[in-house]
Tab-separated table of C-alpha atoms in Angstrom:
chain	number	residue	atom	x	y	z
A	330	UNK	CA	-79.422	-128.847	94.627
A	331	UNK	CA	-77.388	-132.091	94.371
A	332	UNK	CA	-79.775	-135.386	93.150
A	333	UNK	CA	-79.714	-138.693	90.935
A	334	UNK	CA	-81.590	-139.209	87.899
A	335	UNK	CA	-85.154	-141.302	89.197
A	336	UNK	CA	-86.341	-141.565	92.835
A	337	UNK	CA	-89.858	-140.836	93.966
A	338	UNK	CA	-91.029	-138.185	96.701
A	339	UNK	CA	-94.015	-139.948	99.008
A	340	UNK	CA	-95.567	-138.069	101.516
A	341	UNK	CA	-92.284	-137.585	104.379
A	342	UNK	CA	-94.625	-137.812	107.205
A	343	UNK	CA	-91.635	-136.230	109.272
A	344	UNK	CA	-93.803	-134.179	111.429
A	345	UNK	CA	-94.772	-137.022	114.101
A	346	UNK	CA	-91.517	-136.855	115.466
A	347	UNK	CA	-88.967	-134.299	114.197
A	348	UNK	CA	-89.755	-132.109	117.095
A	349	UNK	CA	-89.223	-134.431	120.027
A	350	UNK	CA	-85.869	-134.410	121.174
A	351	UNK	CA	-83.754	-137.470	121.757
A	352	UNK	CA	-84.677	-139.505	125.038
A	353	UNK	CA	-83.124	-142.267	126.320
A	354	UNK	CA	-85.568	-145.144	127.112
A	355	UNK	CA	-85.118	-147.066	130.511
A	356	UNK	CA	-83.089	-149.890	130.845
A	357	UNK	CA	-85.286	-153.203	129.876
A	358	UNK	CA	-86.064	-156.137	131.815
A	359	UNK	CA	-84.234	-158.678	129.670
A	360	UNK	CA	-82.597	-158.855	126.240
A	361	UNK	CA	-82.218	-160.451	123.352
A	362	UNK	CA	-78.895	-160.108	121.601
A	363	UNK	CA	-78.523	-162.247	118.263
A	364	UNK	CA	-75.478	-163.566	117.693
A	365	UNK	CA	-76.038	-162.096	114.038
A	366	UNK	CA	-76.367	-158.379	114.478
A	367	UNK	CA	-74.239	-157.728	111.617
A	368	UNK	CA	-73.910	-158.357	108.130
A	369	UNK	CA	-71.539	-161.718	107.318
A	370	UNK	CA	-70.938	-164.617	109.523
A	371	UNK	CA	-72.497	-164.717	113.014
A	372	UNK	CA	-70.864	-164.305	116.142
A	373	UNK	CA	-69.343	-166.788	118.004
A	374	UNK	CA	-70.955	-166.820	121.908
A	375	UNK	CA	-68.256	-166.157	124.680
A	376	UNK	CA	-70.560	-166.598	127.266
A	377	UNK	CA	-72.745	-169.934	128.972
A	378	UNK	CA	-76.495	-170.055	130.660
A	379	UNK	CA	-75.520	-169.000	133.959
A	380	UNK	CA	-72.741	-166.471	133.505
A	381	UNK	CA	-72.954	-162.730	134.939
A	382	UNK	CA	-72.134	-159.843	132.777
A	383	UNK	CA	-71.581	-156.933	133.145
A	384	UNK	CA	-72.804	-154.159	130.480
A	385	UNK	CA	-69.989	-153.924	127.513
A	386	UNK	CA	-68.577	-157.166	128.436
A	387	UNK	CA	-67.983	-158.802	125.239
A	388	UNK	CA	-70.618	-161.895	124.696
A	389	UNK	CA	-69.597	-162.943	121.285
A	390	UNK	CA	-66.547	-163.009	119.485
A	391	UNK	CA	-66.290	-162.254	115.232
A	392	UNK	CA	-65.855	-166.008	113.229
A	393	UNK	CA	-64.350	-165.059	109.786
A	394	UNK	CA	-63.013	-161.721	108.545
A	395	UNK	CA	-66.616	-160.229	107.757
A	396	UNK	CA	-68.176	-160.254	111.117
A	397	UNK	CA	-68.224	-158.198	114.944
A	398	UNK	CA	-68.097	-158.207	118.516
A	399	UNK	CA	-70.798	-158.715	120.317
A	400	UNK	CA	-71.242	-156.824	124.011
A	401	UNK	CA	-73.980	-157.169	126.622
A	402	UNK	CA	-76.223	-154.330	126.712
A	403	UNK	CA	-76.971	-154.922	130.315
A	404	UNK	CA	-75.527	-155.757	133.707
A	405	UNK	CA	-77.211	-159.471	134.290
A	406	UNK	CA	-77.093	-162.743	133.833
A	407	UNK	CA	-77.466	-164.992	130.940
A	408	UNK	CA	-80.388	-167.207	131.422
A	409	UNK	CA	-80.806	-169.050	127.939
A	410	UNK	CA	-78.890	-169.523	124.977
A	411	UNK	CA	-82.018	-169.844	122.181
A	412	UNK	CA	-82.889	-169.460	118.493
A	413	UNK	CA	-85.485	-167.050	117.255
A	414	UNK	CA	-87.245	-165.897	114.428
A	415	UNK	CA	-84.436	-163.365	112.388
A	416	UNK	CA	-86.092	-160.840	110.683
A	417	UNK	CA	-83.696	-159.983	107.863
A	418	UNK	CA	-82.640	-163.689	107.459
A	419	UNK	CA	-86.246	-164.972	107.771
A	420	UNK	CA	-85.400	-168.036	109.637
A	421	UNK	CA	-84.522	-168.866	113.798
A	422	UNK	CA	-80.834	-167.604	114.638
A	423	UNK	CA	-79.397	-168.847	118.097
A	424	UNK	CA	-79.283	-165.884	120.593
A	425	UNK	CA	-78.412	-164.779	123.636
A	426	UNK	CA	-80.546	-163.926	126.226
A	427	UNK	CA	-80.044	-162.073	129.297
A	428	UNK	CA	-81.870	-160.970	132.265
A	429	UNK	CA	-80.524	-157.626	134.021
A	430	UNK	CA	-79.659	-158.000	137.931
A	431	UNK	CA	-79.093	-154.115	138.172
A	432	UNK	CA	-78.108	-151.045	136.748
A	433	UNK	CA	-74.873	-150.274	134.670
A	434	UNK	CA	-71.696	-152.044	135.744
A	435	UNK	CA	-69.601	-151.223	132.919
A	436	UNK	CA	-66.760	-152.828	130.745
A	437	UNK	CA	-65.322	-150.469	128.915
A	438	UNK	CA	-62.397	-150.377	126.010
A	439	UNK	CA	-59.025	-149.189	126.553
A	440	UNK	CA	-58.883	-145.255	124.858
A	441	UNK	CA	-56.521	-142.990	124.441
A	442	UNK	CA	-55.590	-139.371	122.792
A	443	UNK	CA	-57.017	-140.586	119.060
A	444	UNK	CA	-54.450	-138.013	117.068
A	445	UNK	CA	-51.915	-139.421	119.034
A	446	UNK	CA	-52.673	-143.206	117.998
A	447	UNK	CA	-51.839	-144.895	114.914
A	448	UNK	CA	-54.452	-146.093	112.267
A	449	UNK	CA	-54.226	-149.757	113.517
A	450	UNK	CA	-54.821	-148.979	117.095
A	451	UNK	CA	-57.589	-147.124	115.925
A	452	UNK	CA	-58.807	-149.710	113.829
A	453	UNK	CA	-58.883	-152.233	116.688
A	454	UNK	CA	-60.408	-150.158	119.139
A	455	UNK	CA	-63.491	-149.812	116.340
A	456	UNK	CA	-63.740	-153.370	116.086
A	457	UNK	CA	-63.494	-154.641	119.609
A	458	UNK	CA	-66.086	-152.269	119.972
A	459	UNK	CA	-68.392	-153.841	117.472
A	460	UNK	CA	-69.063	-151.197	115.320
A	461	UNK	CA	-71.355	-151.716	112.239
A	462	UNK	CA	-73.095	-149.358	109.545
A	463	UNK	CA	-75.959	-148.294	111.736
A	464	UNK	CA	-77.997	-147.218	108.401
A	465	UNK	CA	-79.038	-150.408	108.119
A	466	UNK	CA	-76.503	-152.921	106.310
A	467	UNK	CA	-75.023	-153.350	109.273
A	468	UNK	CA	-71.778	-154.163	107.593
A	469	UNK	CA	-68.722	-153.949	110.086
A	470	UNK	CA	-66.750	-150.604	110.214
A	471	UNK	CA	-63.342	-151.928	110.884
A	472	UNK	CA	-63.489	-153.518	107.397
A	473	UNK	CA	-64.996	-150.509	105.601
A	474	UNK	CA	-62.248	-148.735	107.219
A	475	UNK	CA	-60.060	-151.370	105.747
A	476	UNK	CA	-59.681	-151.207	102.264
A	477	UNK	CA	-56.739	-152.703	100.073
A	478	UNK	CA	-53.747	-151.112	99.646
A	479	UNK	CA	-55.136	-150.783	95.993
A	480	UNK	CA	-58.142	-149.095	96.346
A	481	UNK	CA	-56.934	-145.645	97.346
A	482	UNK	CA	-60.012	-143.331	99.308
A	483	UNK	CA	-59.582	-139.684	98.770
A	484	UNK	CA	-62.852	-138.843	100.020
A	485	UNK	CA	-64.821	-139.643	102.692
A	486	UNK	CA	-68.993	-139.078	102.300
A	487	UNK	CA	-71.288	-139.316	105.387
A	488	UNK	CA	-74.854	-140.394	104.776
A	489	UNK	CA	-77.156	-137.476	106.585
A	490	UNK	CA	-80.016	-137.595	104.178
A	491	UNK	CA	-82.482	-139.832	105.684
A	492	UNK	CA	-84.801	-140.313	102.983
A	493	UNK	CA	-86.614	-142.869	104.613
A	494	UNK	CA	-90.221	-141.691	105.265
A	495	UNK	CA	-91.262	-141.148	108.890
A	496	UNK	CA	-87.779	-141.818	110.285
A	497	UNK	CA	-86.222	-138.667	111.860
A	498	UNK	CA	-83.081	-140.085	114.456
A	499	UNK	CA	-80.414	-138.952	112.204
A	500	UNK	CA	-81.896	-135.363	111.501
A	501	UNK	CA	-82.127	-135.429	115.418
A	502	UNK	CA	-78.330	-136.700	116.055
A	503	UNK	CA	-77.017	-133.554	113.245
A	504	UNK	CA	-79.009	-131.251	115.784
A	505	UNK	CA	-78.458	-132.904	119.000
A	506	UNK	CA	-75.168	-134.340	118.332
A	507	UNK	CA	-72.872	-132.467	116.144
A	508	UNK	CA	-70.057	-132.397	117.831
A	509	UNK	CA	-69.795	-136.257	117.948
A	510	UNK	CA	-70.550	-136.637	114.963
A	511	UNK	CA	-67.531	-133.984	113.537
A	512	UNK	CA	-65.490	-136.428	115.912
A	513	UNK	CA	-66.393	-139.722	114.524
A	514	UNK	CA	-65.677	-138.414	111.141
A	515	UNK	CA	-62.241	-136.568	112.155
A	516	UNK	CA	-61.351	-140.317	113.378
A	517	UNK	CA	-62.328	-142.080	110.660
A	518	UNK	CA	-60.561	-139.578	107.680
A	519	UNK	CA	-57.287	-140.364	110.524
A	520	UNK	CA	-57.920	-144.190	109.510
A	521	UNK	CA	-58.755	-144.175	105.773
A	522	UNK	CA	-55.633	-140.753	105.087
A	523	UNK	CA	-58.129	-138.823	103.320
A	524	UNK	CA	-58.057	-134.913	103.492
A	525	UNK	CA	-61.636	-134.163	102.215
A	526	UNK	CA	-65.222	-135.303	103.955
A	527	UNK	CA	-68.611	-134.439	103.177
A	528	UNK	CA	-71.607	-134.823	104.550
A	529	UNK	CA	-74.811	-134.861	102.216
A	530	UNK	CA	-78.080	-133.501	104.057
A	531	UNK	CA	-81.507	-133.461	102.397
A	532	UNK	CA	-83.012	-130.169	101.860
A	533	UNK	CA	-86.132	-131.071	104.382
A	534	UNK	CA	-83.357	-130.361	106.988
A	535	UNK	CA	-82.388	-127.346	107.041
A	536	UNK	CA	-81.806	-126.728	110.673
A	537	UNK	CA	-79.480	-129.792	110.605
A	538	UNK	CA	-77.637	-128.101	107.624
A	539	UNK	CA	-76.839	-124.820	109.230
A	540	UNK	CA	-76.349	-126.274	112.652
A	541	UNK	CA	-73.660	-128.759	111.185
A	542	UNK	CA	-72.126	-125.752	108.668
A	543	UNK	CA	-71.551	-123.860	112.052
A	544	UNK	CA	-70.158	-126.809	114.154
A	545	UNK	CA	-67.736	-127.656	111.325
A	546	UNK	CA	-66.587	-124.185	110.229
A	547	UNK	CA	-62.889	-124.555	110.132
A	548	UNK	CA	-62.678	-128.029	109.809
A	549	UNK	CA	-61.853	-129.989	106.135
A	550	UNK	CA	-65.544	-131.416	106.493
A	551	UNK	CA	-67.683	-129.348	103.897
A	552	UNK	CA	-71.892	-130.407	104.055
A	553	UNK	CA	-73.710	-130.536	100.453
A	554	UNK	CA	-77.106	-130.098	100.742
A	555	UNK	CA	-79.560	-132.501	98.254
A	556	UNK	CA	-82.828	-132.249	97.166
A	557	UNK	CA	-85.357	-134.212	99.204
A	558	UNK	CA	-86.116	-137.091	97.094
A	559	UNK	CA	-86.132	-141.297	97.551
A	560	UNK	CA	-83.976	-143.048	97.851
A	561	UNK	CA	-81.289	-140.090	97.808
A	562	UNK	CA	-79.921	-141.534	100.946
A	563	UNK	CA	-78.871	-144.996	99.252
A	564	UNK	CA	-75.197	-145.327	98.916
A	565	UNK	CA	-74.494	-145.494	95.087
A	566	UNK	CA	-76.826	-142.426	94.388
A	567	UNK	CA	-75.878	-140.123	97.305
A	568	UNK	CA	-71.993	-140.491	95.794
A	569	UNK	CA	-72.892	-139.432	92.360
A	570	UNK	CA	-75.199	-137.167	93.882
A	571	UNK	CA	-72.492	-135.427	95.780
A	572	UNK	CA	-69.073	-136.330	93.713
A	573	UNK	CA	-70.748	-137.057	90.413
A	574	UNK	CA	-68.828	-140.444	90.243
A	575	UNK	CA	-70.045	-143.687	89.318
A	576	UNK	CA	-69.907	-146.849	91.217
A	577	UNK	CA	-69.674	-149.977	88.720
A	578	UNK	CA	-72.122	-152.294	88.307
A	579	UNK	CA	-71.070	-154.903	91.100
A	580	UNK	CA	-68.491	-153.054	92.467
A	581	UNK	CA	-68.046	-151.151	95.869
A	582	UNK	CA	-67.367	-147.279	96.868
A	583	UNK	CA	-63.910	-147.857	97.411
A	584	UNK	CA	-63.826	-148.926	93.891
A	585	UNK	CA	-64.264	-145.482	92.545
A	586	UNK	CA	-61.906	-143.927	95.786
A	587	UNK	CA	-65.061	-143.175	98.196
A	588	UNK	CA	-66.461	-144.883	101.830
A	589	UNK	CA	-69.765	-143.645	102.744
A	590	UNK	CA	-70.887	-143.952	106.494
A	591	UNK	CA	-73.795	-142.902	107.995
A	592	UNK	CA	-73.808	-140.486	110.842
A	593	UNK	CA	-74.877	-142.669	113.858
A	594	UNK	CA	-72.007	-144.559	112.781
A	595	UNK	CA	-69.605	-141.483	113.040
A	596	UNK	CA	-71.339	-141.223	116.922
A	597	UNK	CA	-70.930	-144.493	117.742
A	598	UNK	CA	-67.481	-144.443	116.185
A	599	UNK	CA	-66.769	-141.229	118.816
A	600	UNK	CA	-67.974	-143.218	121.987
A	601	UNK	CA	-65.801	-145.938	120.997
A	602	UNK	CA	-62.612	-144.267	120.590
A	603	UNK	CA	-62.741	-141.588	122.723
A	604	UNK	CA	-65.193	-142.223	125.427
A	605	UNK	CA	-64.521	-146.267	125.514
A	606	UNK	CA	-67.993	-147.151	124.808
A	607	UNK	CA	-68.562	-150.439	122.798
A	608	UNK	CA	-72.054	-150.785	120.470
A	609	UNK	CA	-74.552	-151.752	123.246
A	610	UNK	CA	-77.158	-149.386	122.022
A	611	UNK	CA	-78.237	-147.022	118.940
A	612	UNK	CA	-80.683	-143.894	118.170
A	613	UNK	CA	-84.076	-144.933	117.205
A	614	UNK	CA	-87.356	-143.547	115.881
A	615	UNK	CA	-90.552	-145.061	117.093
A	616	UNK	CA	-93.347	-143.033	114.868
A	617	UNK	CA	-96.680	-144.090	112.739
A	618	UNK	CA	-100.377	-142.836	112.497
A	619	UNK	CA	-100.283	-146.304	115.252
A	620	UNK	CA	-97.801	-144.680	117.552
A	621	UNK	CA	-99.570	-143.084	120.591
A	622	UNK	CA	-96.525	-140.896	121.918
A	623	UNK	CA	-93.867	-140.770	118.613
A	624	UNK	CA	-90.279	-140.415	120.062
A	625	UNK	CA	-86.516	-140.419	119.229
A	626	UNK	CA	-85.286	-142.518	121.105
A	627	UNK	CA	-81.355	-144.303	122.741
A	628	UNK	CA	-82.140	-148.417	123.219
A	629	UNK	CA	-80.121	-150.524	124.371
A	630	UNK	CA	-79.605	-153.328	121.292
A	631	UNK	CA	-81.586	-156.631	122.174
A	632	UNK	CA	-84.763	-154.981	123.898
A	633	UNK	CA	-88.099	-156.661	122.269
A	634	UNK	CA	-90.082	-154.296	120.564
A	635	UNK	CA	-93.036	-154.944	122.811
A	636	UNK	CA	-91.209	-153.140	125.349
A	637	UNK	CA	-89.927	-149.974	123.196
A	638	UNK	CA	-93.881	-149.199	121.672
A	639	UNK	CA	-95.078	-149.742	125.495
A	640	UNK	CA	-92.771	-146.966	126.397
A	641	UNK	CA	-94.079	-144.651	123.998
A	642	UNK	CA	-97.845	-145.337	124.992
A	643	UNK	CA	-98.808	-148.261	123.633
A	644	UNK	CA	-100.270	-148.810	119.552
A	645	UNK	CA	-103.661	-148.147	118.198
A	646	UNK	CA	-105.840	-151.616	118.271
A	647	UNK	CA	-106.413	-151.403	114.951
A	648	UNK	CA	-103.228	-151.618	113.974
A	649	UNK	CA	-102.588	-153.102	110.635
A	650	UNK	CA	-98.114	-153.256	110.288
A	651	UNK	CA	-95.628	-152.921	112.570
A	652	UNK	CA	-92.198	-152.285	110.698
A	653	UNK	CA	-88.738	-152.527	111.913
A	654	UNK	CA	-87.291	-149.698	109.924
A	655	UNK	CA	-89.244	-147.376	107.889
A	656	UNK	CA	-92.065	-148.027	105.277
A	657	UNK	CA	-90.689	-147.813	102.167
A	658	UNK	CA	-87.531	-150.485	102.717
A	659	UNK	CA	-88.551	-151.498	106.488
A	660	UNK	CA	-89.535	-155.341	106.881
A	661	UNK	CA	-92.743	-156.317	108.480
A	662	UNK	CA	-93.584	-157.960	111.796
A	663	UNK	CA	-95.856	-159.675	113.321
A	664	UNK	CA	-94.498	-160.809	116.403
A	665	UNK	CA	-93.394	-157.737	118.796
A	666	UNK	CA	-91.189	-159.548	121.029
A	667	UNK	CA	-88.652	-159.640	117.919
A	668	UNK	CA	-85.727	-157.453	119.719
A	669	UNK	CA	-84.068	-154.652	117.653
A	670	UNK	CA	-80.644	-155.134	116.135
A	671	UNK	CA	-77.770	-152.575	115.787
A	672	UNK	CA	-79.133	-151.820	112.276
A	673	UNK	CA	-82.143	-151.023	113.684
A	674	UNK	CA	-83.593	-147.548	112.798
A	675	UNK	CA	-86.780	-147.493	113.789
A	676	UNK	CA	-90.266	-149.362	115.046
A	677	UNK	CA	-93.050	-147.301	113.022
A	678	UNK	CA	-96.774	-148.790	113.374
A	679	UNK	CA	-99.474	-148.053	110.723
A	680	UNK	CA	-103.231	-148.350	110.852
A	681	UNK	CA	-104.764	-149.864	107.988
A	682	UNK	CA	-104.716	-147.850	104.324
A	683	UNK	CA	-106.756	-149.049	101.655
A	684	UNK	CA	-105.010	-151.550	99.513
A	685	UNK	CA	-105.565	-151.702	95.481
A	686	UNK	CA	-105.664	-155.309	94.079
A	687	UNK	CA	-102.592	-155.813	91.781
A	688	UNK	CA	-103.491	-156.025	88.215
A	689	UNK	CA	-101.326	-157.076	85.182
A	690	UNK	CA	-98.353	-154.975	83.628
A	691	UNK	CA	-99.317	-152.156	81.003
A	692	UNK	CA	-96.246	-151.539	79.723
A	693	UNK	CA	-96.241	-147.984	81.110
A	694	UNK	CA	-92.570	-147.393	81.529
A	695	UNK	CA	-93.785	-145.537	85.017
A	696	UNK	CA	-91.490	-147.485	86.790
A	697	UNK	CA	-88.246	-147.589	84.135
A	698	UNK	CA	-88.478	-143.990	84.704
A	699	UNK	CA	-88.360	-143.879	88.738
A	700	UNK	CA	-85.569	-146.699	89.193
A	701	UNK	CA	-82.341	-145.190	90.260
A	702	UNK	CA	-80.141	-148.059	89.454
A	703	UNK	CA	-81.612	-147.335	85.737
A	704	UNK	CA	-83.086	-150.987	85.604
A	705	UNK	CA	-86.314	-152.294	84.120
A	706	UNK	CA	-88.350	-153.417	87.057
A	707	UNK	CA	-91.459	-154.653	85.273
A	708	UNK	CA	-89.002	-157.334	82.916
A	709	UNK	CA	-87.300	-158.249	86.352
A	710	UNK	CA	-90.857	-159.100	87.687
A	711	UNK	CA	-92.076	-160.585	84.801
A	712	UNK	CA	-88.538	-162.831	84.345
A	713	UNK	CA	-88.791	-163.596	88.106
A	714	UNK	CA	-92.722	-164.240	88.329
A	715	UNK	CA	-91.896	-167.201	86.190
A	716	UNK	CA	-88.807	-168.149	87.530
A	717	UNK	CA	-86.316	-167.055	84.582
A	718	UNK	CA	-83.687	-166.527	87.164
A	719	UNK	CA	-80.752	-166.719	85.200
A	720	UNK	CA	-82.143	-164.424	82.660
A	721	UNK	CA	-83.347	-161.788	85.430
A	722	UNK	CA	-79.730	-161.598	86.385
A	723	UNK	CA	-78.526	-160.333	83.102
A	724	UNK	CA	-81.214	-157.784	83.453
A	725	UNK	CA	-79.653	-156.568	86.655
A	726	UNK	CA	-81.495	-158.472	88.964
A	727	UNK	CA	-78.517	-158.432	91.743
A	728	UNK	CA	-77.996	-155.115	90.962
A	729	UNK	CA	-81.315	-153.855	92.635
A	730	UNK	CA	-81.521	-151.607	95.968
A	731	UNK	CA	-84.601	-153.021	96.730
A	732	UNK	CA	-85.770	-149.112	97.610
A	733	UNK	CA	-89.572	-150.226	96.401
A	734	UNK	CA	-89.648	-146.986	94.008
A	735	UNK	CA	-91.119	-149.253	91.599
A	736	UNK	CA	-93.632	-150.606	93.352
A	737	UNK	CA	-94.722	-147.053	94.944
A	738	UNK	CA	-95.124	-145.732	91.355
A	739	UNK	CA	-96.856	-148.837	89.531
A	740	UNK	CA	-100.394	-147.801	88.480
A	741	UNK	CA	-101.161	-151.516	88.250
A	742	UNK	CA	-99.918	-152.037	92.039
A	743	UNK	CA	-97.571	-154.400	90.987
A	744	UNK	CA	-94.978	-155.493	94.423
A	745	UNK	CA	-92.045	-155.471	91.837
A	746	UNK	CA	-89.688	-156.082	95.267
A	747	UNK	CA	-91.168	-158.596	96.506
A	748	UNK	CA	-90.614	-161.030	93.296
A	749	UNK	CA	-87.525	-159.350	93.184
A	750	UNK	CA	-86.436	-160.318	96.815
A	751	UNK	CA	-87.734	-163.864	96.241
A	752	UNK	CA	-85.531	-163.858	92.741
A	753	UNK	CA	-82.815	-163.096	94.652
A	754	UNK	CA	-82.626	-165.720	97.513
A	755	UNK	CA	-83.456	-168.788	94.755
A	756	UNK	CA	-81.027	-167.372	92.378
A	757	UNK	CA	-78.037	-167.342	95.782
A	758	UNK	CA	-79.177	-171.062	96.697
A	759	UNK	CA	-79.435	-172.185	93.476
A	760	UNK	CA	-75.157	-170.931	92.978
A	761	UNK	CA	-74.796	-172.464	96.173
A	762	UNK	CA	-76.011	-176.377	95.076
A	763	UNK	CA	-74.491	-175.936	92.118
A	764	UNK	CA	-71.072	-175.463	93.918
């Protein structure tokens, strides 16, 4: 089976919720929508305290090239304009909040036959739709889908693997949602002129496998299966897993002639295009030894997290973490009415585990031999434990996917992520006084 030299395998803890098929939660009570929901500069609000919307009216306009649209994910009106706690950024970010009046009134795009409209009408349709990478980096797709007239894509690789521990939406869209998905990525190979797609599935999914080499039989859209491993679903390993080609150190996909998406993107890329149906919601998995009722769920973007773990019975009272995402690369919270973002993959709630108390570096090498970007982690924590920034970037600080391999393997229970995360944001302020 296809793989990448390092990676990890924890305990999958898939079983909670691969089962349950997809449900789509009610509509909530009032939402949050931040005006940065996608990676690069925030959106700009369209909308004042006040205002009635109706559900995919655009709320928020792109400022700057890397940025989206912004839609309301209910039919309400906007009651406040405020700033709260980001949970990527780590610091408050205005947003918009809105209170829903009644059900769906919708706003929806202008469509048409997609194989009868050019790339560019394509392309804006996906970005007045909003469209990010709904793996997580929420970058926007119109740009993705954009690159220079340099960088030519032959090959376009969609990101089924999933190797996120406990998370299961994805393995649920490839069995629930096939056909949108063969859709999205029929659209997007129209975009980017490439004649070749793949889609890379982890072994631990072999329904999904079959049921998407049966759906696509007869289409140029061939599915490689990998071996179930961490992090084989992070974007510079799944391409060499699948095409054996290299992305360069600081460089992008493109660079080597590939775009990787991940395949809620290709359904969300389907709605928008075909069905007129901007980003006002995304596939979730709410899941955890915490979790009364584990689900898959559809929520609409914005709803606090309160609301979606009520839904699905309520949390243990012991509960020790609440994640947004998974727990290997997920980021803690401790405030539930945080709302979920488009990159939001799932809630997953944990009681408490026994925790180890971190003891200094041996020298083992057991985490050299796990990292997939072929870095040393234990010099990059050691440089960045005593602030040797500049020197942990020509170690390859930047270059780390933060996938927490390190840390997962290191007998000493050393959080090599968490120095290096910390390394990381000095390093970028410290460029930015300096200019």
């Amino acid at each position: 089976m296809l793989t990448f030299k390092g990676g990890v395998h924890p305990p999958q803890l898939k079983e909670w919720s691969k089962e349950k098929s997809i449900e789509r939660m009610p509509l909530p009570e009032r939402v949050y929508v931040f005006l940065l929901n996608h990676a690069g500069n925030p959106a700009k609000p369209v909308v004042s305290v006040g205002d009635e919307v109706k559900t995919g009216q655009v709320i928020g306009e792109p400022e700057g090239f890397i940025s989206a649209y912004l839609h309301s994910p209910v039919t309400g009106k906007v009651v406040e304009l405020k700033k709260i706690l980001h949970p990527i950024v780590g610091k408050p970010i205005e947003a918009i909040v809105i209170e829903r009046t009644s059900e769906d009134e919708w706003v929806r795009l202008g469509t048409g036959n997609y194989e009868q409209m050019s790339k560019d009408e394509i392309l804006d349709v996906i970005k007045k739709a909003g469209i990010v990478g709904l793996g997580g980096a929420m970058f926007p797709t119109h740009v993705k889908l954009s690159p220079p007239p340099e960088k030519r894509v032959d090959t376009l690789i969609i990101n089924g693997a999933e190797c996120e521990p406990v998370l299961t939406i994805d393995h649920r869209l490839m069995l629930e949602r096939a056909e949108d998905i063969l859709q999205g990525i029929l659209i997007m190979m129209k975009v980017l002129g490439t004649e070749k797609a793949i889609v890379g599935v982890e072994s631990n999914k072999m329904d999904a496998y079959q049921n998407l080499k049966k759906i696509f039989k007869g289409y140029p859209v061939d599915v490689a299966l990998l071996k179930t491993k961490y992090p084989q679903g992070a974007e510079k390993q799944l391409i060499y897993a699948i095409t054996k080609r290299r992305v360069p150190r600081g460089g992008l996909p493109m660079d080597v002639g590939i775009v990787v998406q991940n395949v809620g993107t290709c359904v969300a890329v389907k709605e928008a295009v075909v069905d007129g149906k901007p980003l006002v919601e995304r596939g979730l998995t709410v899941s955890g030894d915490a979790v009364k009722n584990p689900k898959n769920l559809i929520v609409r973007i914005g709803t606090p997290v309160r609301d979606i773990l009520e839904y699905c019975g309520g949390i243990d009272e012991n509960t020790e973490r609440v994640i947004l995402g998974g727990p290997m690369m997920g980021i803690a919270i401790t405030n539930l009415d945080i709302p979920i973002m488009k990159g939001t993959s799932g809630v997953t709630a944990f009681l408490p585990r026994k925790v180890q108390p971190q003891k200094p570096c041996i020298r083992c090498s057991e985490c050299v031999q796990v990292c997939p970007m072929n870095l040393q982690p234990y010099l990059l924590y050691l440089l960045s434990s005593k602030r040797r920034y500049d020197e942990a970037v020509e170690n390859g600080l930047m270059d780390c996917i933060e996938c927490g391999s390190c840390t997962y393997t290191c007998p000493s229970k050393i959080e090599h992520v968490r120095y290096i995360k910390l390394a990381k944001t000095v390093y970028r302020a410290t460029r930015r006084g300096r200019k």
